[in-house]
Amino acid sequence: ACTEGMFGHLKDEFLRGRDWDTFEEFKADLEDYIHHWNNVRRQVKLKGLTPVEFRGQALRGAA
């Protein structure tokens, strides 16, 4: 379910209404979007943490 949700956001926030002149431009923009998705975007479901922060916190708690 979370993969489908991520791809839904990707289509709505990243792909829809955009064109790229080269594959390299598309790839660079996609890498920036994925970095933002994992490292900048905070989620209420994750107690206001980014996915990377939440994962790190969970791993530290499991150790």
PDB file of C-alpha atoms in Angstrom:
ATOM      1  CA  ALA A   1       0.000   0.000   0.000  1.00  0.00           C
ATOM      2  CA  CYS A   2       2.784   2.469   0.791  1.00  0.00           C
ATOM      3  CA  THR A   3       4.384   1.944  -2.641  1.00  0.00           C
ATOM      4  CA  GLU A   4       1.107   2.735  -4.383  1.00  0.00           C
ATOM      5  CA  GLY A   5       0.752   5.869  -2.254  1.00  0.00           C
ATOM      6  CA  MET A   6       4.266   7.028  -3.089  1.00  0.00           C
ATOM      7  CA  PHE A   7       3.714   6.518  -6.820  1.00  0.00           C
ATOM      8  CA  GLY A   8       0.407   8.391  -6.602  1.00  0.00           C
ATOM      9  CA  HIS A   9       2.238  11.363  -5.078  1.00  0.00           C
ATOM     10  CA  LEU A  10       5.004  11.019  -7.660  1.00  0.00           C
ATOM     11  CA  LYS A  11       2.478  11.276 -10.497  1.00  0.00           C
ATOM     12  CA  ASP A  12       0.580  14.191  -8.923  1.00  0.00           C
ATOM     13  CA  GLU A  13       3.508  16.222  -7.584  1.00  0.00           C
ATOM     14  CA  PHE A  14       6.325  15.414  -9.990  1.00  0.00           C
ATOM     15  CA  LEU A  15       5.185  14.087 -13.367  1.00  0.00           C
ATOM     16  CA  ARG A  16       1.839  15.726 -14.123  1.00  0.00           C
ATOM     17  CA  GLY A  17       2.131  18.653 -16.533  1.00  0.00           C
ATOM     18  CA  ARG A  18       5.911  18.546 -16.880  1.00  0.00           C
ATOM     19  CA  ASP A  19       8.224  17.812 -19.784  1.00  0.00           C
ATOM     20  CA  TRP A  20      11.976  17.345 -19.919  1.00  0.00           C
ATOM     21  CA  ASP A  21      14.251  17.965 -22.877  1.00  0.00           C
ATOM     22  CA  THR A  22      16.690  15.196 -21.979  1.00  0.00           C
ATOM     23  CA  PHE A  23      16.738  12.026 -19.943  1.00  0.00           C
ATOM     24  CA  GLU A  24      19.562  13.515 -17.863  1.00  0.00           C
ATOM     25  CA  GLU A  25      17.342  16.462 -16.836  1.00  0.00           C
ATOM     26  CA  PHE A  26      14.521  14.074 -15.930  1.00  0.00           C
ATOM     27  CA  LYS A  27      16.878  11.863 -13.920  1.00  0.00           C
ATOM     28  CA  ALA A  28      18.362  14.812 -11.994  1.00  0.00           C
ATOM     29  CA  ASP A  29      14.900  16.184 -11.177  1.00  0.00           C
ATOM     30  CA  LEU A  30      13.677  12.736 -10.122  1.00  0.00           C
ATOM     31  CA  GLU A  31      16.690  12.261  -7.834  1.00  0.00           C
ATOM     32  CA  ASP A  32      15.977  15.665  -6.249  1.00  0.00           C
ATOM     33  CA  TYR A  33      12.320  14.722  -5.740  1.00  0.00           C
ATOM     34  CA  ILE A  34      13.209  11.379  -4.139  1.00  0.00           C
ATOM     35  CA  HIS A  35      15.753  13.082  -1.859  1.00  0.00           C
ATOM     36  CA  HIS A  36      13.057  15.561  -0.798  1.00  0.00           C
ATOM     37  CA  TRP A  37      10.533  12.738  -0.303  1.00  0.00           C
ATOM     38  CA  ASN A  38      12.873  10.828   2.029  1.00  0.00           C
ATOM     39  CA  ASN A  39      14.879  13.570   3.760  1.00  0.00           C
ATOM     40  CA  VAL A  40      12.844  16.796   3.851  1.00  0.00           C
ATOM     41  CA  ARG A  41       9.124  15.952   3.759  1.00  0.00           C
ATOM     42  CA  ARG A  42       7.770  15.544   7.276  1.00  0.00           C
ATOM     43  CA  GLN A  43       4.774  13.297   7.946  1.00  0.00           C
ATOM     44  CA  VAL A  44       2.149  13.525  10.650  1.00  0.00           C
ATOM     45  CA  LYS A  45       1.923   9.692  10.595  1.00  0.00           C
ATOM     46  CA  LEU A  46       5.627   9.568  11.507  1.00  0.00           C
ATOM     47  CA  LYS A  47       5.205  12.000  14.428  1.00  0.00           C
ATOM     48  CA  GLY A  48       6.514  14.933  12.385  1.00  0.00           C
ATOM     49  CA  LEU A  49       9.687  13.143  11.313  1.00  0.00           C
ATOM     50  CA  THR A  50      10.982  12.556   7.812  1.00  0.00           C
ATOM     51  CA  PRO A  51      11.052   8.927   6.636  1.00  0.00           C
ATOM     52  CA  VAL A  52      14.851   8.812   7.102  1.00  0.00           C
ATOM     53  CA  GLU A  53      14.617  10.232  10.638  1.00  0.00           C
ATOM     54  CA  PHE A  54      11.843   7.799  11.539  1.00  0.00           C
ATOM     55  CA  ARG A  55      13.758   4.810  10.167  1.00  0.00           C
ATOM     56  CA  GLY A  56      16.901   5.837  12.077  1.00  0.00           C
ATOM     57  CA  GLN A  57      14.937   6.265  15.288  1.00  0.00           C
ATOM     58  CA  ALA A  58      13.293   2.863  14.835  1.00  0.00           C
ATOM     59  CA  LEU A  59      16.650   1.178  14.192  1.00  0.00           C
ATOM     60  CA  ARG A  60      18.227   2.776  17.264  1.00  0.00           C
ATOM     61  CA  GLY A  61      15.282   1.587  19.358  1.00  0.00           C
ATOM     62  CA  ALA A  62      15.598  -1.960  18.044  1.00  0.00           C
ATOM     63  CA  ALA A  63      19.301  -2.238  18.896  1.00  0.00           C
TER      64      ALA A  63
END
